[in-house]
XYZ file of C-alpha atoms in Angstrom:
770
model
C 170.113 -62.032 92.558
C 170.487 -61.977 88.790
C 172.783 -64.218 86.824
C 175.229 -61.468 86.020
C 175.449 -60.529 89.691
C 176.524 -64.066 90.267
C 178.981 -63.855 87.384
C 180.320 -60.652 88.913
C 181.267 -62.530 92.051
C 182.526 -65.661 90.399
C 186.111 -65.089 91.382
C 184.980 -66.082 94.861
C 182.315 -68.562 93.771
C 182.616 -72.248 93.161
C 182.291 -71.920 89.408
C 185.476 -69.923 89.035
C 187.695 -72.078 91.218
C 190.645 -73.269 89.177
C 191.685 -76.712 90.284
C 195.312 -77.673 90.335
C 196.451 -80.804 88.559
C 196.883 -82.494 91.952
C 193.281 -81.691 92.926
C 191.969 -83.117 89.685
C 193.798 -86.429 89.901
C 193.556 -86.846 93.673
C 191.974 -90.156 94.649
C 189.216 -89.062 96.988
C 188.730 -92.642 98.133
C 191.915 -92.711 100.144
C 191.166 -92.136 103.947
C 188.315 -90.441 105.761
C 187.880 -87.170 107.543
C 184.735 -85.316 108.461
C 184.313 -81.557 108.462
C 180.933 -80.172 109.580
C 179.226 -83.447 108.796
C 180.968 -84.045 105.467
C 182.811 -87.280 104.806
C 186.036 -86.730 102.910
C 187.282 -90.219 102.115
C 190.981 -90.920 102.243
C 191.007 -94.693 102.778
C 189.019 -97.364 101.028
C 188.208 -99.164 104.300
C 184.948 -100.997 104.010
C 182.600 -102.763 106.330
C 184.042 -106.173 105.462
C 187.520 -105.467 106.852
C 188.319 -107.180 110.154
C 188.901 -105.402 113.452
C 192.358 -106.989 113.649
C 193.508 -104.339 111.175
C 193.504 -101.758 113.993
C 196.585 -103.297 115.607
C 198.262 -103.546 112.234
C 197.472 -99.882 111.520
C 198.901 -98.763 114.871
C 202.196 -100.446 113.928
C 202.005 -98.967 110.469
C 201.451 -95.493 111.921
C 204.762 -95.710 113.809
C 206.509 -96.678 110.573
C 204.727 -93.883 108.717
C 205.806 -91.322 111.340
C 209.432 -92.296 110.941
C 209.069 -92.279 107.166
C 207.449 -88.833 107.340
C 210.441 -87.518 109.307
C 212.818 -88.923 106.693
C 210.661 -87.593 103.882
C 210.544 -84.124 105.480
C 214.365 -84.095 105.735
C 214.681 -85.221 102.126
C 212.121 -82.625 101.053
C 213.937 -79.795 102.839
C 217.207 -80.864 101.183
C 215.497 -80.916 97.792
C 213.956 -77.489 98.388
C 217.325 -76.020 99.423
C 218.868 -77.557 96.304
C 216.083 -76.112 94.133
C 216.512 -72.678 95.724
C 220.259 -72.777 95.038
C 219.581 -73.764 91.421
C 217.011 -70.981 90.965
C 219.442 -68.457 92.403
C 222.076 -69.609 89.929
C 219.645 -69.822 87.009
C 217.722 -66.547 87.637
C 218.101 -64.337 84.542
C 220.054 -61.090 84.840
C 218.068 -57.995 83.859
C 219.885 -55.887 81.278
C 219.423 -52.131 80.969
C 217.984 -50.829 77.687
C 219.077 -47.371 76.494
C 219.825 -44.684 79.063
C 223.465 -44.095 80.066
C 224.322 -47.781 80.602
C 222.784 -49.618 77.639
C 223.499 -53.361 77.768
C 224.882 -53.321 81.306
C 223.251 -55.508 84.003
C 220.889 -53.831 86.503
C 222.207 -53.617 90.051
C 219.809 -54.621 92.859
C 219.421 -53.055 95.296
C 220.295 -49.571 94.069
C 220.083 -46.251 95.892
C 217.924 -43.434 94.486
C 216.727 -40.353 96.348
C 218.049 -41.878 99.605
C 215.842 -44.958 99.132
C 216.913 -48.514 98.209
C 215.093 -50.296 95.379
C 215.141 -54.094 95.028
C 213.344 -53.994 91.656
C 212.742 -51.733 88.701
C 210.809 -48.540 89.465
C 208.961 -45.744 87.692
C 209.789 -43.217 90.423
C 211.223 -39.965 89.063
C 209.650 -40.428 85.615
C 206.451 -38.785 84.384
C 205.850 -41.349 81.606
C 205.665 -44.236 84.110
C 208.352 -46.271 82.321
C 210.328 -48.710 84.493
C 214.092 -48.203 84.904
C 217.015 -49.388 87.051
C 220.524 -48.262 88.026
C 223.548 -50.361 86.984
C 225.571 -49.357 90.070
C 224.553 -49.084 93.705
C 224.564 -45.288 93.999
C 222.649 -43.647 91.165
C 223.314 -40.087 92.351
C 227.063 -40.666 92.390
C 227.477 -42.619 89.105
C 224.390 -41.558 87.080
C 224.427 -44.995 85.413
C 220.935 -46.191 84.432
C 218.781 -47.823 81.739
C 215.191 -48.916 81.051
C 213.943 -52.329 82.233
C 211.544 -52.666 79.313
C 211.230 -51.614 75.720
C 208.855 -48.826 74.757
C 206.442 -51.378 73.285
C 206.481 -53.436 76.493
C 206.004 -50.280 78.544
C 202.978 -49.215 76.518
C 201.455 -52.682 76.796
C 202.016 -52.793 80.564
C 200.466 -49.362 81.068
C 197.500 -50.320 78.881
C 196.886 -53.460 80.958
C 197.167 -51.431 84.171
C 194.627 -48.948 82.824
C 192.332 -51.836 81.860
C 192.672 -53.305 85.367
C 191.761 -49.938 86.917
C 188.654 -49.640 84.701
C 187.709 -53.263 85.503
C 187.989 -52.651 89.259
C 185.776 -49.541 89.004
C 183.137 -51.581 87.134
C 183.294 -54.440 89.641
C 182.991 -52.049 92.586
C 179.808 -50.498 91.145
C 178.446 -53.954 90.256
C 179.004 -55.429 93.742
C 177.871 -52.410 95.746
C 174.668 -51.552 93.876
C 171.371 -53.406 93.618
C 169.784 -51.019 91.091
C 169.552 -52.168 87.497
C 170.528 -48.744 86.132
C 173.731 -48.762 88.186
C 174.570 -52.284 87.080
C 174.197 -51.178 83.449
C 176.720 -48.395 84.163
C 179.047 -50.997 85.709
C 178.877 -53.090 82.550
C 179.832 -50.104 80.451
C 183.088 -49.967 82.437
C 183.541 -53.724 81.998
C 182.860 -53.357 78.275
C 185.588 -50.694 78.062
C 188.022 -52.956 79.961
C 187.118 -55.868 77.664
C 187.932 -53.721 74.612
C 191.387 -53.288 76.199
C 191.782 -57.131 76.240
C 191.301 -57.535 79.994
C 190.613 -61.285 80.408
C 188.239 -61.164 83.384
C 186.318 -58.265 81.883
C 185.961 -60.201 78.608
C 184.556 -63.172 80.560
C 181.965 -60.997 82.276
C 180.977 -59.173 79.091
C 180.802 -62.331 76.971
C 178.326 -63.924 79.410
C 176.334 -60.679 79.570
C 176.058 -60.667 75.767
C 175.135 -64.359 75.738
C 172.305 -63.991 78.252
C 171.279 -60.434 77.392
C 171.544 -59.196 80.963
C 172.490 -55.509 81.423
C 173.737 -55.578 77.799
C 171.717 -56.232 74.653
C 171.788 -59.942 73.808
C 174.183 -60.641 70.959
C 175.114 -64.293 70.435
C 177.538 -63.531 67.594
C 179.530 -60.972 69.635
C 179.644 -63.311 72.632
C 180.921 -66.109 70.352
C 183.753 -63.907 69.093
C 184.751 -63.052 72.669
C 184.592 -66.724 73.703
C 186.859 -67.631 70.764
C 189.313 -64.938 71.828
C 189.239 -66.165 75.427
C 189.739 -69.749 74.265
C 192.866 -68.740 72.349
C 194.177 -67.214 75.583
C 193.476 -70.479 77.435
C 190.517 -69.304 79.543
C 188.619 -72.349 80.950
C 185.426 -70.250 81.135
C 185.769 -69.335 77.468
C 186.416 -72.962 76.508
C 183.369 -74.191 78.420
C 181.110 -71.500 76.911
C 182.334 -72.195 73.368
C 181.611 -75.875 73.966
C 178.073 -74.900 74.981
C 177.571 -72.887 71.779
C 178.646 -75.856 69.645
C 176.512 -78.263 71.698
C 173.366 -76.124 71.373
C 174.038 -74.771 67.867
C 173.747 -71.105 68.919
C 175.672 -68.791 66.583
C 177.491 -71.785 65.068
C 176.633 -75.025 63.303
C 175.943 -77.652 65.956
C 178.857 -80.067 66.460
C 178.869 -82.462 69.415
C 182.470 -83.472 68.631
C 183.741 -79.887 68.923
C 181.600 -79.349 72.016
C 183.213 -82.377 73.669
C 186.717 -81.095 72.861
C 186.050 -77.635 74.338
C 184.299 -79.092 77.398
C 187.306 -81.361 77.992
C 189.770 -78.464 77.751
C 187.580 -76.410 80.097
C 187.501 -79.270 82.621
C 191.280 -79.721 82.391
C 191.571 -76.005 83.147
C 189.552 -76.562 86.341
C 186.128 -75.209 85.317
C 183.580 -76.957 87.542
C 180.634 -76.446 85.168
C 182.636 -78.180 82.398
C 183.241 -81.091 84.793
C 179.519 -81.207 85.589
C 178.564 -81.211 81.895
C 181.021 -84.030 81.164
C 179.687 -85.963 84.156
C 176.153 -85.748 82.746
C 177.296 -86.647 79.230
C 179.100 -89.776 80.417
C 176.137 -90.697 82.626
C 173.561 -90.292 79.833
C 175.846 -91.322 76.936
C 175.494 -88.021 75.025
C 178.197 -87.758 72.343
C 180.336 -90.294 74.227
C 180.133 -93.940 75.194
C 178.113 -94.306 78.381
C 180.505 -94.752 81.304
C 179.351 -94.729 84.920
C 182.913 -94.634 86.271
C 183.843 -91.598 84.142
C 180.658 -89.835 85.237
C 181.499 -90.680 88.865
C 184.969 -89.116 88.521
C 183.606 -85.802 87.195
C 180.595 -85.583 89.510
C 182.579 -86.479 92.643
C 185.129 -83.752 91.929
C 182.399 -81.101 91.633
C 180.466 -82.488 94.625
C 183.567 -82.203 96.840
C 183.674 -78.455 96.182
C 179.915 -77.982 96.608
C 179.981 -79.894 99.918
C 182.962 -77.912 101.202
C 181.021 -74.690 100.535
C 177.947 -75.739 102.529
C 177.551 -73.862 105.800
C 175.595 -74.709 108.940
C 172.674 -72.639 107.692
C 172.526 -74.855 104.607
C 173.064 -72.251 101.872
C 170.499 -70.915 99.431
C 167.372 -72.800 98.406
C 167.181 -74.130 94.843
C 163.823 -73.125 93.347
C 162.710 -75.476 90.546
C 159.681 -74.085 88.680
C 158.202 -75.868 85.669
C 156.876 -73.496 83.017
C 154.535 -76.155 81.590
C 152.827 -76.616 84.977
C 152.433 -72.854 85.429
C 150.921 -72.271 81.985
C 148.721 -75.374 81.739
C 147.633 -75.337 85.400
C 147.463 -71.652 86.443
C 145.960 -72.513 89.833
C 148.779 -74.877 90.663
C 151.211 -73.612 93.323
C 154.698 -73.045 91.948
C 156.276 -72.598 95.357
C 156.651 -68.844 94.775
C 155.103 -66.501 97.317
C 152.982 -63.681 95.955
C 154.069 -60.136 96.845
C 150.709 -59.514 98.563
C 151.191 -62.598 100.738
C 154.716 -61.521 101.749
C 153.397 -58.061 102.662
C 150.639 -59.708 104.721
C 153.222 -61.741 106.673
C 155.310 -58.602 107.162
C 152.231 -56.834 108.538
C 151.628 -59.715 110.969
C 155.304 -59.693 112.002
C 155.163 -55.942 112.716
C 152.065 -56.524 114.854
C 154.044 -59.040 116.951
C 153.007 -62.360 115.397
C 155.898 -64.615 116.482
C 155.238 -67.356 113.897
C 155.270 -64.796 111.077
C 158.560 -63.381 112.415
C 160.207 -66.822 112.508
C 158.857 -67.729 109.052
C 160.094 -64.491 107.477
C 163.437 -64.904 109.268
C 163.945 -68.341 107.726
C 162.877 -67.094 104.288
C 165.408 -64.258 104.375
C 168.128 -66.479 105.882
C 168.022 -69.065 103.090
C 166.338 -67.142 100.273
C 163.959 -68.792 97.800
C 160.226 -68.765 97.042
C 160.629 -65.338 95.482
C 162.405 -63.847 98.523
C 166.022 -62.705 98.182
C 168.577 -63.809 100.761
C 169.024 -61.011 103.300
C 170.878 -61.781 106.549
C 170.151 -58.336 108.017
C 166.380 -58.776 107.801
C 166.628 -62.407 108.946
C 168.583 -61.296 112.031
C 166.005 -58.596 112.832
C 163.028 -60.975 112.561
C 164.755 -63.680 114.644
C 165.665 -61.084 117.293
C 162.047 -59.953 117.602
C 160.798 -63.538 117.938
C 163.594 -64.501 120.365
C 162.747 -61.533 122.615
C 159.191 -62.890 122.677
C 160.576 -66.216 123.947
C 160.439 -68.290 120.743
C 162.930 -71.173 120.977
C 163.172 -71.658 117.217
C 164.271 -68.043 116.718
C 166.851 -68.426 119.507
C 168.291 -71.509 117.824
C 168.570 -69.762 114.447
C 170.249 -66.766 116.071
C 172.724 -69.253 117.527
C 173.329 -70.599 114.026
C 173.916 -67.111 112.642
C 176.401 -66.236 115.401
C 178.135 -69.596 114.989
C 178.525 -69.039 111.245
C 179.288 -65.337 111.259
C 178.632 -62.997 108.327
C 178.892 -59.352 107.272
C 175.819 -58.642 109.383
C 176.403 -60.898 112.411
C 179.949 -61.140 113.808
C 181.148 -64.678 114.544
C 180.905 -65.414 118.264
C 181.002 -68.915 119.762
C 180.061 -67.572 123.205
C 176.917 -65.760 121.996
C 175.959 -68.729 119.806
C 176.346 -71.066 122.796
C 174.055 -68.906 124.948
C 171.278 -68.997 122.338
C 171.738 -72.744 121.699
C 171.495 -73.475 125.458
C 168.338 -71.402 125.857
C 166.693 -73.133 122.880
C 167.881 -76.624 123.944
C 166.545 -76.131 127.495
C 163.139 -75.481 125.906
C 163.423 -78.778 123.997
C 164.072 -77.203 120.600
C 165.804 -79.687 118.230
C 167.656 -76.938 116.331
C 169.145 -75.691 119.595
C 170.005 -79.247 120.680
C 171.787 -79.870 117.378
C 173.682 -76.568 117.691
C 174.744 -77.442 121.237
C 175.900 -80.848 119.970
C 178.053 -79.102 117.346
C 179.580 -76.883 120.030
C 180.600 -79.909 122.129
C 181.737 -81.896 119.062
C 184.140 -79.216 117.801
C 184.858 -77.403 121.079
C 183.256 -74.099 120.121
C 183.065 -72.047 123.319
C 183.181 -75.210 125.463
C 185.682 -78.071 125.929
C 185.278 -80.942 123.465
C 182.902 -83.545 124.917
C 181.846 -86.351 122.566
C 179.404 -87.896 125.060
C 177.423 -84.666 125.425
C 177.594 -84.071 121.663
C 176.150 -87.555 121.053
C 173.434 -86.979 123.653
C 172.253 -83.707 122.100
C 172.406 -85.059 118.529
C 170.285 -88.040 119.576
C 167.705 -85.716 121.143
C 167.567 -83.612 117.963
C 167.413 -86.701 115.717
C 164.531 -88.175 117.746
C 162.533 -85.045 116.925
C 163.329 -85.469 113.211
C 165.788 -82.564 112.868
C 168.028 -83.238 109.842
C 171.198 -81.646 111.260
C 170.995 -83.913 114.307
C 170.517 -86.973 112.081
C 173.435 -85.942 109.859
C 175.877 -85.373 112.725
C 174.776 -88.556 114.470
C 175.482 -90.456 111.256
C 178.930 -88.851 111.037
C 179.757 -89.858 114.622
C 178.792 -93.480 113.947
C 180.678 -93.436 110.658
C 183.923 -92.213 112.228
C 183.520 -93.852 115.632
C 183.604 -90.521 117.481
C 182.180 -91.004 120.996
C 180.645 -94.323 119.906
C 181.816 -97.598 118.389
C 182.181 -97.322 114.607
C 178.974 -98.601 113.022
C 178.431 -98.152 109.276
C 174.897 -99.557 109.410
C 173.816 -96.924 111.941
C 175.634 -94.247 109.937
C 173.759 -95.344 106.812
C 170.447 -95.259 108.698
C 170.905 -91.687 109.931
C 172.286 -90.428 106.600
C 169.215 -91.883 104.884
C 166.933 -90.137 107.390
C 168.724 -86.807 106.852
C 168.566 -87.232 103.069
C 164.782 -87.663 103.281
C 164.745 -84.190 104.832
C 166.718 -82.916 101.810
C 170.082 -82.237 103.532
C 172.777 -81.806 100.865
C 175.564 -83.235 103.027
C 173.491 -86.345 103.700
C 173.301 -86.967 99.934
C 177.035 -86.328 99.725
C 177.879 -88.766 102.520
C 175.603 -91.460 101.082
C 177.225 -90.960 97.688
C 180.693 -91.464 99.198
C 179.549 -94.666 100.932
C 178.024 -96.089 97.742
C 181.043 -95.012 95.667
C 183.512 -96.836 97.940
C 181.272 -99.688 99.102
C 181.532 -98.617 102.740
C 178.756 -100.236 104.793
C 176.830 -101.046 101.587
C 177.396 -102.922 98.359
C 179.313 -100.660 95.984
C 176.956 -99.121 93.433
C 178.375 -96.731 90.856
C 174.913 -95.901 89.510
C 173.525 -94.948 92.939
C 176.674 -92.955 93.772
C 176.447 -90.973 90.515
C 172.775 -90.131 91.059
C 173.520 -88.933 94.606
C 176.595 -86.913 93.556
C 174.538 -85.405 90.701
C 171.954 -84.286 93.253
C 174.705 -82.601 95.306
C 176.221 -80.905 92.239
C 172.830 -79.467 91.277
C 172.738 -77.631 94.639
C 175.826 -75.562 93.732
C 175.687 -71.775 93.394
C 175.154 -72.030 89.637
C 171.623 -73.310 90.429
C 170.681 -69.645 91.037
C 170.480 -69.387 87.242
C 167.208 -71.323 87.406
C 165.520 -68.350 89.090
C 167.267 -65.847 86.813
C 166.017 -67.702 83.744
C 162.502 -67.912 85.211
C 162.463 -64.162 85.924
C 163.635 -63.465 82.361
C 160.757 -65.564 81.022
C 158.221 -63.842 83.275
C 159.543 -60.465 82.064
C 158.823 -61.536 78.488
C 162.456 -62.107 77.470
C 162.123 -65.656 76.124
C 165.427 -65.495 74.194
C 167.424 -64.803 77.344
C 165.451 -67.437 79.286
C 165.914 -70.170 76.687
C 169.701 -69.636 76.460
C 170.042 -69.873 80.235
C 167.824 -72.947 80.393
C 169.822 -74.550 77.570
C 173.087 -74.089 79.511
C 171.511 -75.559 82.648
C 170.101 -78.384 80.513
C 173.663 -79.178 79.387
C 174.583 -79.450 83.065
C 171.897 -82.122 83.489
C 169.109 -80.164 85.222
C 165.925 -82.011 84.234
C 163.686 -79.004 85.022
C 165.848 -76.834 82.724
C 165.593 -79.427 79.933
C 161.794 -79.509 80.164
C 161.558 -75.688 80.414
C 163.840 -75.178 77.391
C 161.744 -77.717 75.461
C 158.534 -75.947 76.537
C 159.727 -72.514 75.308
C 160.824 -74.066 72.002
C 157.540 -76.002 71.763
C 155.577 -72.753 72.159
C 157.799 -71.119 69.470
C 158.508 -68.188 71.789
C 162.280 -67.996 71.167
C 163.091 -66.005 68.026
C 166.827 -66.813 68.179
C 165.996 -70.364 67.064
C 164.837 -70.827 63.461
C 161.214 -71.895 62.969
C 162.260 -75.114 61.246
C 164.546 -76.024 64.164
C 162.181 -75.425 67.100
C 160.406 -78.803 67.105
C 163.536 -80.954 66.496
C 165.368 -79.132 69.332
C 162.339 -79.353 71.599
C 162.127 -83.075 70.814
C 165.781 -83.506 71.852
C 165.236 -81.864 75.252
C 161.889 -83.591 75.880
C 163.793 -86.826 75.266
C 166.520 -85.937 77.790
C 163.962 -84.846 80.392
C 161.961 -88.046 79.837
C 165.129 -90.116 80.367
C 165.352 -88.546 83.827
C 161.809 -89.647 84.693
C 159.650 -86.600 83.894
C 156.189 -87.943 82.958
C 154.978 -84.933 80.945
C 158.129 -85.101 78.803
C 157.466 -88.791 78.068
C 153.903 -87.998 76.981
C 155.209 -85.095 74.854
C 157.526 -87.534 73.079
C 154.495 -89.669 72.289
C 152.611 -86.607 71.006
C 155.542 -85.513 68.801
C 155.718 -88.941 67.141
C 151.901 -89.187 66.920
C 151.495 -85.837 65.114
C 154.908 -85.754 63.403
C 156.345 -82.690 65.183
C 160.093 -82.490 64.527
C 160.078 -86.054 63.231
C 158.111 -88.381 60.954
C 154.676 -89.620 62.055
C 155.358 -92.909 63.835
C 152.401 -94.421 65.684
C 154.385 -97.401 66.922
C 157.023 -95.185 68.618
C 154.247 -92.957 70.014
C 152.561 -96.080 71.415
C 155.849 -97.147 73.100
C 156.256 -93.746 74.812
C 152.631 -93.696 75.995
C 153.004 -97.244 77.329
C 156.208 -96.293 79.233
C 154.448 -93.298 80.801
C 151.499 -95.519 81.701
C 153.548 -98.359 83.218
C 156.332 -96.376 84.920
C 154.546 -93.208 86.051
C 150.870 -94.359 85.950
C 149.902 -91.327 83.862
C 146.137 -90.988 83.238
C 146.823 -88.977 80.057
C 149.035 -91.775 78.690
C 146.378 -94.398 79.526
C 143.691 -92.356 77.762
C 145.914 -92.000 74.687
C 146.611 -95.757 74.672
C 142.856 -96.376 74.814
C 142.358 -94.093 71.813
C 145.105 -95.836 69.811
C 143.608 -99.257 70.586
C 140.180 -97.948 69.586
C 141.440 -96.635 66.227
C 144.072 -99.312 65.606
C 146.927 -96.779 65.349
C 150.349 -98.362 65.788
C 148.676 -101.436 67.269
C 145.986 -103.921 66.247
C 142.465 -102.512 66.782
C 140.970 -103.902 69.982
C 137.839 -102.295 71.461
C 138.067 -104.402 74.644
C 141.611 -103.197 75.385
C 140.550 -99.640 74.522
C 137.801 -99.842 77.189
C 140.299 -101.273 79.688
C 142.723 -98.368 79.217
C 139.902 -95.802 79.400
C 138.766 -97.351 82.707
C 142.353 -97.296 84.018
C 142.630 -93.586 83.122
C 139.413 -92.799 85.042
C 140.748 -94.681 88.089
C 144.180 -92.972 87.911
C 142.844 -89.389 87.902
C 139.481 -87.804 88.785
C 140.114 -85.185 86.061
C 139.965 -87.941 83.445
C 136.493 -89.178 84.388
C 134.458 -86.811 82.140
C 136.511 -87.360 78.944
C 136.587 -91.098 79.717
C 132.769 -91.162 80.075
C 132.353 -89.469 76.680
C 134.922 -91.791 75.094
C 133.137 -94.844 76.535
C 129.775 -93.602 75.211
C 131.306 -93.259 71.783
C 132.929 -96.674 72.168
C 129.529 -98.186 73.091
C 127.958 -96.799 69.918
C 130.839 -98.110 67.802
C 130.624 -101.518 69.472
C 126.832 -101.691 68.855
C 127.224 -100.767 65.185
C 129.996 -103.290 64.789
C 127.831 -105.989 66.401
C 124.879 -105.193 64.131
C 127.197 -105.212 61.131
C 128.503 -108.643 62.052
C 125.063 -110.372 62.455
C 122.509 -111.223 59.688
C 119.223 -109.423 60.508
C 117.040 -111.506 58.171
C 118.417 -114.725 59.580
C 117.653 -113.565 63.127
C 114.047 -112.640 62.296
C 113.502 -115.920 60.428
C 114.311 -117.815 63.608
C 111.900 -115.766 65.786
C 108.379 -117.325 66.270
C 106.096 -114.419 67.345
C 103.165 -116.785 68.154
C 105.312 -118.672 70.615
C 106.956 -115.490 71.976
C 103.855 -113.220 72.464
C 100.921 -115.636 72.012
C 98.562 -116.338 69.064
C 96.914 -112.878 69.208
C 100.136 -110.824 69.299
C 99.038 -108.736 66.297
C 95.996 -107.382 68.206
C 98.180 -106.313 71.099
C 100.502 -104.513 68.725
C 97.646 -102.661 66.981
C 96.189 -101.564 70.348
C 99.546 -100.133 71.446
C 99.917 -98.261 68.140
C 96.373 -96.816 68.449
C 97.072 -95.600 71.980
C 100.299 -93.913 70.858
C 98.496 -92.186 67.979
C 95.734 -90.959 70.307
C 98.307 -89.547 72.748
C 100.119 -87.683 69.974
C 96.876 -86.215 68.568
C 95.724 -85.028 72.022
C 99.124 -83.399 72.682
C 99.093 -81.556 69.357
C 95.575 -80.234 69.925
C 96.517 -78.862 73.370
C 99.541 -77.165 71.783
C 97.348 -75.336 69.238
C 95.041 -74.052 71.984
C 97.942 -72.469 73.935
C 98.245 -68.615 73.760
C 101.346 -67.613 71.778
C 103.939 -65.405 73.569
C 105.207 -62.099 72.096
C 108.349 -62.637 70.100
C 110.374 -60.218 72.271
C 109.694 -62.208 75.433
C 110.506 -65.625 74.024
C 113.775 -66.872 75.601
C 116.524 -67.635 73.174
C 117.485 -71.285 73.050
C 121.278 -71.676 72.893
C 122.558 -73.781 70.080
C 124.479 -76.768 71.333
C 127.477 -77.795 69.354
C 128.212 -81.500 69.125
C 131.131 -82.552 71.386
C 134.434 -82.783 69.498
C 135.981 -86.153 68.908
C 138.530 -86.882 71.632
C 142.051 -87.291 70.447
C 145.344 -87.330 72.327
C 146.037 -83.688 73.205
C 148.952 -81.867 71.764
């Protein structure tokens, strides 16, 4: 799916959800409820509270029930009062022109034997709204317009724009062909020219990323400014991004912060995510863990609520630097030939290939688009062959329901039972869910616990997650936060998003663990990065592979603002290679340096080494050996990088940024050879060079004449040492003469048959690589 496809569906996606003021200020630490394994906290109860509180809470509940009854009565009285006030205060519509200019409209009124409770355009060819000022229009012929001509024209124009927008969206959502999507964007472009807000949002992003429309940063900026004036949170967030990245405008972190804040107040989740990262990393604001926690938790709540039993789409994180510098290294993407090979095996009846392809199409990722129809077909084939895993996944699909598979608890239960009877952990977990929530069977917590335990024992993450939730909430077992923490940790090791979410909630509120804001933020950040906007990572990668570096770098820059470390390093890599023409040549290295720095702060080793290289060679900054040395040392100590160790050895050898020390240089070279087998050859050459330097230095430091003056040859070799020496010299001369004579007697070869001796170039001096 391309980025603009995602944008086309954003009215239903997480990104476009507009949060109410109550949602934004709601204290999510008040109480707990669990939905499909998610902990939604609603009470700050922690592990340290005594069990005696249960009796107190039971008494409090009775009080609360009575208070709720009183509150409901008071609320109904208030609502009735408000309704009476609105009825009194509702403005009276006055007729304009016609036969009753200035008289109030009468609702309902009778026209053509039909009652109208509001203004209508019936009976008029121009579509202008009108009303009658008496009940019976036919009898009294008293009428007037409900709007001025200017208002009428504006309303009709907006209706026309809406019609054009809907046509464009229909083509966009129903077609997968690029040519058709380009046609759809022509309709959206027309609607945007008619000031249709949603169309302007779609078109502005299309112009920004250059997808289906030619990339035009300046035009997208103008549209974002127009949207911002109209109060669009999407426009505000995007304008903040332009100011943060300096695209089309002069970079201003202060303005970026203002627009991001307005976007977040308007309910834009990406703006919240960006602010969360900025407060966490201290970018343009004072570092504040609690502020970061507020923003990240709000976004994580929406991401977690959108997670289904099947787990959602897979986030594919591909590093461009690894692909280019290590072509043989697996990126996680499946080659088209390999996919076709698996499809061939599946068609021949290979059950494992059918199950594998089913899972790939169910979740998407690794270069395979999500396709529930194909997933269902592959699982069906494998299930008919008796594969328990396929049966369990069919149960999941029926339990979830989709456009392809109708929701059916009964059918899901049948598949789960078959799979569970064969000992399949996925089926056991599904059966546990059925008994936990009463899907097709009566609720039975004991059986749910039993099946979850069986699934968890086999290492299935869903079983571990649900088992943790049961212990956390005391459902079917005694409440035990330590056990809950154990199972959530196990599920998180398997990469389950909801496990990260639940752990984050526990660390944020100090439930069962010591409260840790830093840990909670890191976990919530992980959850937020699994949202639907993560699909942009693949869109940006595909743009880069198609040779559109400008589109790729803009998308990576937006994701980098959201705190994606892989996007920061990829944006820095494209800038470092000077492949993006939209960024001025003088700005590429400073901007790359900025994003290498942010990626390094999140623990990426290559980025830390790149920072050292930039300061060593003076790319985007002044040459600073001391700062380069600090970055190399951090990479060496924290990530045990062989490259960093080699570079430290070189700097010690040359005395760059540090006092020259050949012994320390040798130590770092040895450490590099131990850390990576790839470093052994360059380390061997460097040590040979170091040995020569050390020997020359030693000779330079000693006095040759003084050494020879202290040597007594008579005592060392005997009184006749000179005879021995002359004999050895004579033998050497005789050997040389005999060899030369034999060479002259040899028959010379024709020149054409003489093998060419390749010229060997001296090995280059090893320096820290760029």
